[in-house]
XYZ file of C-alpha atoms in Angstrom:
652
model
C 0.376 0.239 0.014
C 1.253 3.604 -1.251
C 2.381 5.769 1.764
C -0.570 8.192 -0.134
C -2.873 5.462 0.450
C -2.388 4.989 3.880
C -2.537 8.570 5.383
C -6.332 9.109 3.212
C -7.723 5.970 4.984
C -6.456 8.122 8.257
C -8.122 10.890 7.830
C -11.833 11.195 9.680
C -14.874 9.412 7.615
C -17.984 12.036 7.014
C -20.959 10.100 5.839
C -23.504 11.249 4.088
C -26.785 10.277 5.210
C -30.816 11.038 4.087
C -33.631 10.578 2.165
C -33.876 9.888 -1.231
C -33.528 13.734 -2.881
C -32.686 15.606 -0.398
C -29.681 16.942 -1.600
C -26.844 14.530 0.056
C -25.363 13.448 -3.316
C -25.229 17.742 -4.583
C -23.582 17.955 -0.738
C -21.399 15.780 -1.783
C -19.965 16.921 -4.937
C -19.851 20.403 -3.532
C -17.326 18.836 -0.892
C -15.121 16.954 -3.150
C -15.525 18.621 -6.187
C -17.467 15.245 -7.411
C -19.460 15.215 -11.504
C -22.083 12.525 -9.070
C -25.267 12.707 -11.553
C -28.335 13.694 -9.363
C -31.481 13.635 -10.365
C -34.819 13.182 -8.564
C -36.040 9.931 -8.653
C -35.357 7.477 -6.264
C -32.302 5.112 -7.059
C -29.679 7.338 -8.869
C -27.595 6.331 -6.153
C -27.402 2.257 -5.351
C -23.499 1.836 -4.037
C -22.074 3.967 -1.522
C -19.104 6.550 -3.146
C -15.977 7.679 -0.963
C -14.307 10.264 -1.819
C -11.482 12.982 -0.534
C -12.802 16.289 0.959
C -11.941 19.776 -1.153
C -13.688 21.908 -0.245
C -14.285 21.710 3.932
C -11.088 24.490 4.663
C -9.235 23.012 8.065
C -10.680 19.782 7.843
C -9.497 17.070 6.228
C -11.543 14.317 6.090
C -13.032 11.392 3.286
C -16.770 12.107 2.531
C -19.169 8.931 1.701
C -22.344 9.101 -0.148
C -24.628 7.032 0.879
C -28.366 5.337 -1.387
C -31.190 7.557 0.297
C -32.563 5.946 3.584
C -35.806 6.740 5.619
C -35.071 5.147 8.541
C -32.733 2.450 9.750
C -34.561 -1.119 8.731
C -33.757 -1.509 5.151
C -37.144 -2.082 3.259
C -34.561 -2.427 0.317
C -31.514 -4.064 -1.552
C -30.073 -0.451 -2.379
C -30.897 0.639 1.112
C -29.376 -2.419 2.628
C -26.124 -1.052 0.923
C -26.418 2.088 3.675
C -27.047 0.650 7.152
C -24.320 -2.059 6.171
C -21.868 0.858 5.107
C -22.594 2.910 8.721
C -21.747 0.180 10.952
C -19.013 -1.745 8.624
C -16.019 -1.854 10.408
C -14.011 -0.141 6.901
C -16.711 1.962 6.528
C -17.910 3.202 10.025
C -18.164 6.582 10.359
C -16.367 8.559 12.751
C -19.403 11.285 11.861
C -22.966 10.921 9.793
C -24.050 14.482 8.428
C -27.686 14.027 8.612
C -29.350 15.969 5.497
C -33.154 16.489 5.553
C -35.453 18.279 2.654
C -36.689 20.953 5.065
C -40.616 21.295 3.539
C -40.966 17.271 4.828
C -38.709 18.322 8.184
C -41.098 15.882 9.998
C -39.840 12.389 8.099
C -36.592 13.042 7.205
C -35.784 13.909 10.470
C -36.658 10.695 12.258
C -34.151 9.364 10.473
C -31.718 11.340 13.071
C -33.776 10.329 15.792
C -31.890 6.813 15.025
C -29.330 8.027 14.209
C -28.728 9.473 18.226
C -30.565 6.771 19.398
C -28.316 3.388 17.737
C -24.857 6.938 19.190
C -23.688 8.337 15.886
C -22.031 11.568 16.485
C -24.976 12.770 14.500
C -24.942 17.533 12.930
C -27.642 18.348 10.524
C -27.979 20.182 7.122
C -31.485 21.450 6.120
C -31.684 22.175 2.605
C -34.554 23.409 -0.550
C -35.216 26.446 2.739
C -35.452 28.535 -0.825
C -37.915 26.374 -1.737
C -39.512 27.132 2.027
C -39.518 30.786 1.730
C -41.068 30.697 -1.405
C -43.910 29.145 0.620
C -44.189 31.906 2.974
C -42.117 29.945 5.661
C -38.212 29.883 7.189
C -36.774 27.812 9.960
C -35.442 28.239 13.147
C -31.986 26.432 13.084
C -31.034 27.464 16.560
C -34.383 26.169 17.797
C -34.151 22.781 15.849
C -30.543 22.246 17.058
C -32.005 22.183 20.359
C -34.735 20.668 20.579
C -32.428 18.105 18.879
C -29.824 18.405 20.670
C -27.120 18.554 17.544
C -25.342 21.177 15.708
C -27.679 22.442 12.997
C -26.353 24.008 9.556
C -29.072 25.238 7.296
C -27.634 25.535 3.878
C -27.988 24.980 -0.321
C -25.668 22.407 -0.792
C -24.734 23.790 -4.790
C -23.517 26.553 -3.149
C -20.160 26.261 -1.357
C -21.344 29.461 0.626
C -20.928 28.416 4.319
C -18.593 25.179 4.127
C -16.378 27.118 6.576
C -18.916 27.027 8.825
C -19.493 23.296 8.308
C -15.833 23.178 9.061
C -15.164 24.308 12.120
C -18.724 22.911 12.476
C -17.309 19.064 12.408
C -13.959 20.146 13.113
C -15.195 20.568 17.179
C -17.593 18.044 16.765
C -14.655 15.476 15.641
C -13.005 16.241 18.716
C -15.006 16.614 21.586
C -16.652 13.057 20.413
C -16.101 10.171 22.259
C -17.916 7.619 19.523
C -17.620 3.847 20.513
C -17.872 1.836 17.423
C -18.780 -1.295 18.949
C -20.833 0.268 20.982
C -22.534 1.827 18.263
C -23.167 -2.011 16.693
C -23.726 -3.185 19.422
C -27.004 -0.823 19.946
C -28.106 -1.426 16.392
C -28.839 -5.074 16.988
C -30.821 -4.197 19.996
C -32.697 -0.836 18.474
C -33.175 -2.727 15.462
C -35.164 -5.869 17.769
C -37.473 -3.977 18.716
C -38.463 -1.845 17.156
C -42.363 -0.935 17.779
C -44.996 0.375 16.041
C -47.050 1.577 18.641
C -43.149 3.184 19.384
C -42.686 5.032 15.348
C -46.081 6.619 15.675
C -44.653 8.074 18.945
C -41.704 9.067 17.879
C -43.565 10.790 14.637
C -45.935 12.921 16.665
C -43.490 14.333 18.782
C -41.685 15.320 15.835
C -44.120 17.678 14.283
C -44.291 18.641 17.102
C -40.341 19.721 16.750
C -41.201 21.221 13.006
C -44.581 23.190 14.438
C -41.418 24.994 17.254
C -38.886 25.532 14.446
C -41.211 26.478 11.188
C -41.618 30.151 11.534
C -43.855 32.438 9.253
C -41.604 34.694 7.435
C -41.181 38.266 7.603
C -40.818 40.372 5.081
C -43.206 37.165 2.205
C -44.556 38.268 -0.934
C -46.630 35.709 -1.847
C -45.928 33.456 -5.221
C -48.260 34.736 -8.017
C -50.848 32.751 -8.727
C -50.681 32.362 -11.893
C -47.201 30.388 -11.906
C -49.023 27.716 -8.809
C -51.917 27.176 -11.527
C -49.088 27.139 -14.443
C -47.826 24.269 -12.546
C -50.646 22.309 -11.122
C -52.111 22.356 -14.513
C -48.829 21.125 -16.392
C -48.757 18.427 -14.004
C -52.792 16.795 -15.107
C -51.435 17.220 -19.067
C -47.783 15.089 -18.050
C -50.038 12.712 -15.830
C -52.765 12.213 -18.313
C -53.209 8.829 -18.259
C -53.598 9.106 -22.849
C -52.229 13.006 -23.010
C -49.775 12.164 -20.239
C -48.288 8.573 -22.450
C -48.763 10.596 -26.298
C -46.329 13.266 -24.715
C -43.695 11.062 -23.636
C -43.685 9.763 -27.242
C -43.464 12.679 -28.764
C -40.364 13.742 -26.658
C -38.851 10.519 -26.982
C -39.951 10.624 -31.018
C -38.006 14.280 -31.128
C -34.957 13.179 -28.872
C -34.429 10.034 -31.313
C -35.058 12.577 -34.554
C -32.600 14.812 -33.182
C -30.384 12.102 -32.817
C -30.613 11.609 -36.559
C -30.035 15.293 -37.524
C -28.821 17.512 -34.913
C -25.478 14.593 -35.131
C -24.720 14.471 -38.869
C -22.316 17.834 -39.079
C -20.457 16.663 -36.867
C -20.847 12.894 -36.946
C -19.004 13.842 -40.880
C -16.458 16.219 -39.063
C -15.110 13.349 -37.398
C -15.945 10.661 -40.097
C -13.630 13.289 -42.268
C -10.870 13.179 -39.504
C -10.131 9.844 -39.067
C -10.615 8.996 -43.095
C -8.102 12.103 -43.954
C -5.988 10.300 -40.411
C -5.901 6.595 -42.507
C -4.800 8.468 -45.433
C -2.070 10.640 -44.359
C -0.461 8.161 -42.364
C -0.106 5.235 -45.371
C 1.384 8.710 -46.876
C 3.865 9.967 -44.730
C 5.132 5.893 -43.369
C 6.525 3.388 -45.760
C 3.942 0.755 -47.036
C 4.533 -2.551 -44.530
C 2.247 -4.894 -42.813
C 3.251 -2.479 -39.311
C 1.456 0.318 -40.829
C -1.293 -1.109 -42.451
C -1.987 -2.521 -39.041
C -2.169 0.831 -37.681
C -3.416 2.552 -40.955
C -6.567 0.287 -40.792
C -6.474 -2.024 -37.642
C -5.785 0.910 -34.967
C -7.117 4.768 -36.408
C -9.933 2.382 -38.878
C -11.251 0.615 -36.282
C -11.674 3.255 -33.513
C -12.788 5.761 -36.227
C -15.371 3.323 -37.518
C -17.323 3.452 -33.538
C -16.234 7.536 -32.478
C -18.179 8.175 -35.003
C -21.151 8.099 -33.713
C -19.899 9.716 -29.860
C -21.658 12.591 -31.024
C -24.746 10.392 -31.009
C -24.478 9.191 -27.705
C -23.569 13.175 -27.021
C -27.294 14.049 -28.087
C -29.086 10.747 -26.297
C -26.980 11.646 -22.722
C -27.864 15.520 -22.695
C -31.027 14.510 -23.388
C -31.727 11.971 -20.564
C -30.334 14.574 -18.179
C -32.097 17.182 -19.504
C -35.088 15.312 -18.352
C -34.604 14.424 -15.491
C -33.201 17.914 -13.722
C -36.335 19.830 -14.834
C -38.148 16.830 -13.075
C -40.394 15.475 -15.716
C -39.243 11.410 -15.440
C -40.747 11.650 -12.038
C -44.035 12.154 -13.419
C -42.766 9.699 -16.174
C -42.378 6.893 -12.852
C -46.056 7.690 -12.012
C -47.968 7.379 -15.071
C -45.898 4.535 -16.039
C -47.140 2.862 -13.106
C -50.555 1.873 -13.789
C -49.445 0.583 -17.312
C -46.410 -1.247 -15.348
C -48.330 -2.566 -12.437
C -50.170 -4.977 -15.883
C -46.973 -6.278 -17.368
C -46.216 -7.490 -13.196
C -43.701 -4.085 -12.226
C -44.890 -0.545 -11.075
C -43.760 2.797 -11.625
C -40.326 2.188 -9.172
C -39.442 0.105 -11.887
C -39.004 2.885 -14.508
C -36.130 4.528 -13.365
C -33.515 0.906 -14.185
C -35.615 0.557 -16.950
C -34.925 4.322 -18.836
C -31.351 3.754 -17.232
C -30.608 0.567 -20.062
C -30.944 2.954 -22.125
C -27.747 4.179 -21.469
C -26.043 1.044 -20.145
C -27.733 -2.078 -18.473
C -25.475 -1.971 -15.847
C -25.762 1.371 -13.265
C -29.378 0.265 -14.739
C -28.962 -3.153 -12.950
C -27.973 -1.431 -9.970
C -31.097 1.083 -9.970
C -33.149 -1.729 -9.606
C -31.904 -2.193 -6.146
C -34.407 -0.019 -4.888
C -36.875 -2.105 -5.848
C -38.163 -3.584 -2.289
C -40.064 -6.812 -3.990
C -37.723 -9.653 -4.426
C -40.158 -10.402 -7.891
C -40.441 -7.201 -9.311
C -37.097 -6.952 -8.731
C -35.824 -9.888 -10.586
C -38.070 -9.448 -12.697
C -36.892 -6.334 -13.890
C -33.099 -7.649 -13.905
C -34.680 -9.906 -15.885
C -35.707 -7.293 -18.994
C -33.565 -5.079 -18.277
C -30.943 -5.921 -21.253
C -33.973 -5.108 -24.021
C -33.689 -2.080 -23.208
C -31.603 -0.933 -26.617
C -27.992 0.630 -24.436
C -25.896 3.131 -25.972
C -23.093 0.286 -27.021
C -26.329 -0.818 -29.885
C -26.626 3.158 -31.544
C -23.982 2.946 -33.751
C -24.992 -0.967 -34.996
C -28.848 0.777 -35.044
C -27.481 4.106 -36.649
C -25.568 2.853 -39.093
C -28.090 -0.264 -41.260
C -30.822 2.519 -40.386
C -28.575 5.133 -42.992
C -28.332 2.469 -44.722
C -31.552 1.979 -45.388
C -33.483 4.950 -45.406
C -32.161 7.627 -47.392
C -30.005 10.690 -45.619
C -32.603 13.815 -46.635
C -35.934 12.311 -44.284
C -33.531 12.476 -40.972
C -37.431 12.470 -39.636
C -37.123 8.872 -40.913
C -34.780 7.608 -39.410
C -35.305 9.374 -36.125
C -38.473 7.404 -36.054
C -37.592 3.943 -37.401
C -35.182 4.447 -33.542
C -38.265 5.333 -31.976
C -39.624 2.065 -33.294
C -36.934 0.180 -31.836
C -36.385 2.002 -28.806
C -40.032 0.894 -28.244
C -40.085 -2.510 -29.616
C -37.368 -3.648 -26.975
C -39.994 -1.920 -24.151
C -42.508 -4.023 -26.006
C -40.991 -7.343 -26.079
C -39.698 -6.894 -22.465
C -43.788 -5.916 -21.415
C -44.912 -9.359 -23.327
C -41.934 -11.770 -21.459
C -42.673 -9.916 -18.380
C -46.196 -10.404 -19.033
C -45.873 -13.947 -19.200
C -43.372 -14.604 -16.250
C -46.352 -13.081 -13.711
C -49.285 -14.733 -14.205
C -47.204 -17.915 -14.225
C -45.492 -17.415 -11.226
C -46.606 -16.380 -7.552
C -45.213 -13.381 -6.099
C -44.191 -13.609 -2.507
C -44.365 -9.995 -1.225
C -46.722 -6.965 -1.298
C -46.349 -4.537 -3.784
C -46.478 -0.348 -3.560
C -45.798 1.986 -5.074
C -45.298 5.810 -3.720
C -43.519 8.548 -4.886
C -43.351 12.736 -3.645
C -42.908 14.271 -7.609
C -40.766 17.605 -6.791
C -41.507 20.750 -8.711
C -41.456 21.468 -12.579
C -37.880 23.681 -13.457
C -36.026 24.665 -15.485
C -32.983 22.545 -15.284
C -28.924 23.782 -14.349
C -27.565 23.377 -18.237
C -24.021 23.921 -16.427
C -25.330 20.922 -14.071
C -27.075 19.260 -17.168
C -23.613 19.289 -19.807
C -21.356 18.426 -16.393
C -23.699 15.458 -16.465
C -23.213 14.522 -20.187
C -19.495 15.149 -19.999
C -18.935 12.822 -17.429
C -21.132 10.056 -19.074
C -20.137 10.973 -22.398
C -16.446 9.980 -20.728
C -17.101 7.295 -19.469
C -18.642 5.769 -21.933
C -15.358 6.686 -23.932
C -12.791 5.372 -21.037
C -14.980 1.605 -20.459
C -15.801 1.358 -24.203
C -12.464 2.685 -25.893
C -9.982 0.418 -24.462
C -12.330 -3.103 -26.155
C -12.563 -1.216 -28.948
C -9.189 -0.398 -29.521
C -7.825 -4.594 -28.649
C -10.833 -5.963 -30.702
C -9.818 -3.622 -34.003
C -6.301 -4.481 -33.327
C -6.929 -7.830 -32.751
C -9.291 -8.758 -35.711
C -6.904 -7.263 -38.002
C -4.565 -9.456 -37.146
C -6.590 -12.459 -37.289
C -7.532 -11.034 -41.237
C -3.868 -10.696 -42.333
C -2.199 -13.596 -40.589
C -0.991 -16.245 -41.538
C 0.979 -14.090 -43.832
C -0.038 -14.485 -47.057
C 3.247 -13.545 -50.310
C 1.379 -12.778 -53.763
C 3.384 -11.943 -56.922
C 1.461 -10.376 -59.009
C -1.604 -7.371 -58.523
C -2.594 -4.112 -57.073
C -2.693 -3.767 -53.201
C -6.171 -4.361 -53.869
C -5.803 -8.122 -54.472
C -2.902 -8.604 -51.966
C -5.258 -7.732 -49.373
C -8.361 -9.736 -50.977
C -5.575 -13.044 -50.932
C -4.611 -12.308 -47.804
C -8.574 -12.028 -45.498
C -8.779 -14.660 -47.763
C -6.029 -16.889 -46.319
C -6.546 -15.807 -42.852
C -7.413 -17.483 -39.214
C -10.859 -15.311 -39.721
C -11.395 -16.921 -42.548
C -11.277 -20.576 -41.295
C -12.943 -19.549 -38.326
C -15.586 -18.218 -40.105
C -16.250 -20.605 -42.105
C -17.037 -22.856 -39.751
C -19.640 -20.499 -38.310
C -21.394 -19.293 -41.901
C -23.488 -22.047 -41.615
C -25.000 -20.548 -38.865
C -25.250 -17.654 -39.985
C -25.667 -17.820 -43.426
C -29.519 -17.562 -42.900
C -29.507 -14.394 -40.927
C -28.071 -13.718 -44.237
C -24.650 -13.089 -43.252
C -22.058 -14.532 -45.245
C -18.500 -15.929 -43.534
C -17.230 -11.916 -42.805
C -20.408 -11.546 -41.166
C -20.727 -13.679 -39.192
C -16.767 -12.698 -38.275
C -18.194 -9.548 -37.326
C -20.907 -9.992 -35.321
C -18.783 -12.660 -32.825
C -16.246 -9.847 -32.705
C -19.642 -8.208 -31.502
C -20.533 -10.521 -28.318
C -17.418 -8.842 -26.812
C -18.842 -4.938 -27.142
C -21.763 -4.941 -29.781
C -20.869 -1.722 -30.932
C -17.527 -3.335 -32.426
C -19.656 -5.129 -35.032
C -19.549 -1.142 -37.069
C -15.999 -1.518 -36.822
C -15.903 -5.208 -37.548
C -17.752 -5.008 -40.824
C -15.023 -1.751 -41.759
C -12.170 -4.461 -41.717
C -13.209 -7.791 -42.891
C -15.639 -5.953 -45.637
C -11.302 -3.609 -46.557
C -13.349 -0.591 -46.076
C -10.596 1.208 -47.640
C -11.291 -1.060 -50.838
C -14.698 1.174 -51.326
C -13.352 4.483 -54.843
C -15.256 6.913 -53.256
C -14.034 10.513 -51.526
C -16.222 10.030 -48.405
C -14.934 9.876 -44.625
C -15.193 6.576 -43.225
C -19.059 6.169 -42.091
C -19.694 7.076 -46.075
C -17.440 4.613 -47.670
C -18.769 1.814 -45.268
C -22.271 2.442 -46.200
C -21.129 2.762 -49.820
C -19.134 -0.690 -49.109
C -21.797 -2.769 -47.852
C -24.187 -1.913 -51.015
C -21.175 -3.701 -53.161
C -20.696 -6.673 -50.536
C -21.794 -9.642 -52.992
C -21.682 -13.912 -51.365
C -19.010 -15.596 -52.721
C -20.277 -17.453 -54.035
C -23.175 -17.224 -55.788
C -22.941 -13.401 -56.336
C -25.880 -12.445 -54.286
C -26.256 -9.072 -52.426
C -25.308 -9.550 -48.991
C -26.721 -6.423 -47.069
C -30.542 -5.765 -48.790
C -32.945 -5.287 -46.906
C -34.218 -8.467 -45.357
C -30.671 -8.939 -44.325
C -30.501 -5.549 -41.564
C -33.709 -5.926 -41.162
C -32.863 -9.815 -39.621
C -28.900 -8.212 -37.886
C -31.644 -5.186 -36.303
C -33.324 -7.491 -35.113
C -30.918 -9.384 -33.858
C -29.071 -6.464 -32.048
C -32.520 -5.134 -30.379
C -32.926 -9.134 -28.559
C -29.448 -10.736 -27.995
C -26.928 -10.308 -24.618
C -24.502 -9.530 -26.676
C -22.565 -8.342 -22.902
C -20.373 -10.490 -20.820
C -20.370 -7.876 -18.322
C -24.899 -7.386 -18.185
C -24.249 -11.540 -17.304
C -21.947 -10.654 -13.870
C -23.317 -8.254 -12.866
C -27.001 -10.158 -13.930
C -25.950 -13.063 -11.701
C -24.528 -11.188 -8.565
C -27.868 -9.088 -8.472
C -29.264 -12.425 -8.822
C -27.757 -14.386 -6.524
C -26.954 -17.579 -8.758
C -24.888 -17.913 -11.842
C -28.191 -20.213 -13.622
C -31.345 -17.176 -13.630
C -28.638 -14.946 -15.323
C -26.696 -17.872 -17.954
C -30.642 -19.066 -18.980
C -31.000 -15.504 -19.305
C -27.973 -15.121 -21.780
C -28.998 -17.845 -23.044
C -32.568 -17.354 -24.267
C -31.749 -13.480 -25.048
C -29.488 -14.522 -27.634
C -30.697 -18.203 -29.119
C -34.550 -16.063 -28.811
C -32.985 -13.410 -31.667
C -30.829 -15.706 -33.416
C -34.480 -17.421 -34.577
C -36.865 -14.140 -35.006
C -33.820 -13.083 -36.835
C -33.380 -15.966 -39.274
C -37.621 -16.166 -39.615
C -37.551 -12.217 -39.867
C -34.741 -12.627 -43.044
C -36.147 -16.334 -43.866
C -39.704 -14.858 -44.301
C -39.627 -11.493 -45.975
C -37.453 -13.592 -49.053
C -40.440 -15.755 -49.344
C -42.370 -12.812 -49.914
C -40.360 -11.416 -52.589
C -38.348 -8.923 -50.566
C -34.502 -8.944 -51.102
């Protein structure tokens, strides 16, 4: 262990706890300078995070952010994460900073009382006072501190105005604390064993009295404009309407996916041009050799074929972040609760399922907020059917091949249809399972709707930047390694050609390579889908990372041979229209083939990290492997049915 790590581990640990949406993660970001995403719906934080404090003068500490809880008696896996973190020896906090919403004071102070009862040194940070003031009331910070017998501070976690005062208060608590972790853990065991509903009712009654004593009328209160109140209520009446609300939700999604095609086009063209010219420059500057071709075509060309779709992924992340920060997603959860109940789920599944459109792994972790085990496992089962961002390059390429470039709205509608199709398939599967399997626990759904507000663009932009960077960090090395590995497989063993141009040499190299040998073995399986051995190799590479399929196509189909001045993506599209089966001369990429591939990628579980997370969250390899086999096998069968069915109807 390094000395830096040892030094950091000796710093006092400050734990942030409180209900969901109370402002914990925002305060965590202010204290540590981190860029964790904050949303206005429970489920954003499913693992506790620890960072070093950067903005607490004269008080160095580690800060731990935790999933939202309202009680030390957990009712869902994510709440258990918080409770376990509080009492685990490795993460036992020296000071607990309890974050409470001023507008829900008595309910949030219940957790404070529990923390005090088991023996934690507690300081209360009250947030959202600006909303309280708009309602004509203010909070007496000193009086609340006296009644709770612990330090209390009212602050806006989005700013750093009171951080120096917070630093002084925490330092005093640290110096005067006689906290004994073992005694705290022992008291918690006694506390958990003696939870009584009558005692809980008494505590809440006392806290109601506390709230009445500390909330006072604002002296210079200007009532909020009734028009604003009516506007808020009117907007909610429309957004939560069972018919209009759903239509608006679909329209919003359709608009986002149309923007993915339309707004991203100039940036995609720029990236495409850059990588295309980078490949040509590399081959022009360096002498022709196996190594030069490996770098130009294998590394630069393979990575560029995937990176060209990064603008679309950024737009998707930005749009989702904007909807989160505006308060719309919470209304979406309330809106879909009734439809989800018809398929065996409830509104708590909304955020995990929606998160699946970005990545299945954090979506599965977000499912820990679902207290009902049956509904949680059912949500975990269908999350991979939500089209994640890794599928976007494949969707975009094939739709661009099928749809004219001058009709981006048509591409947007088709892309929306693919995303909706995943949800529909998941709904059908969930309905079938929920009809045949019985629940062992009751189901319920409660949600506090946040105020509709204009999102802070800086927050949304930073969140988008962070997510996009994480995507590149996560996918970039995989794309690079597979691109290089596949190029080597398609060019070894090295073939000697006595005569002929570069195109002849390239053809001989690929046709007699190890990749060709593998492709010919699996061609009987891929041919019913409309793919030859080269497409089969690209399809197999997609199991390491879905988006690699696009770069693999560029490599195995020798995209550099395309005779046009377009960038990499343009050359790939042009190349696909020229390709034919070697034995029959029939075109490979036709309407039926492209639709079959789209169906396959819509359903197949081509993500081994997702399988590993599913095993962890479901508690066994068996359901995770069944999920992998069923989704991938079902995807292949449906793809074959689509391709062969369309050809029987005369649609090549």
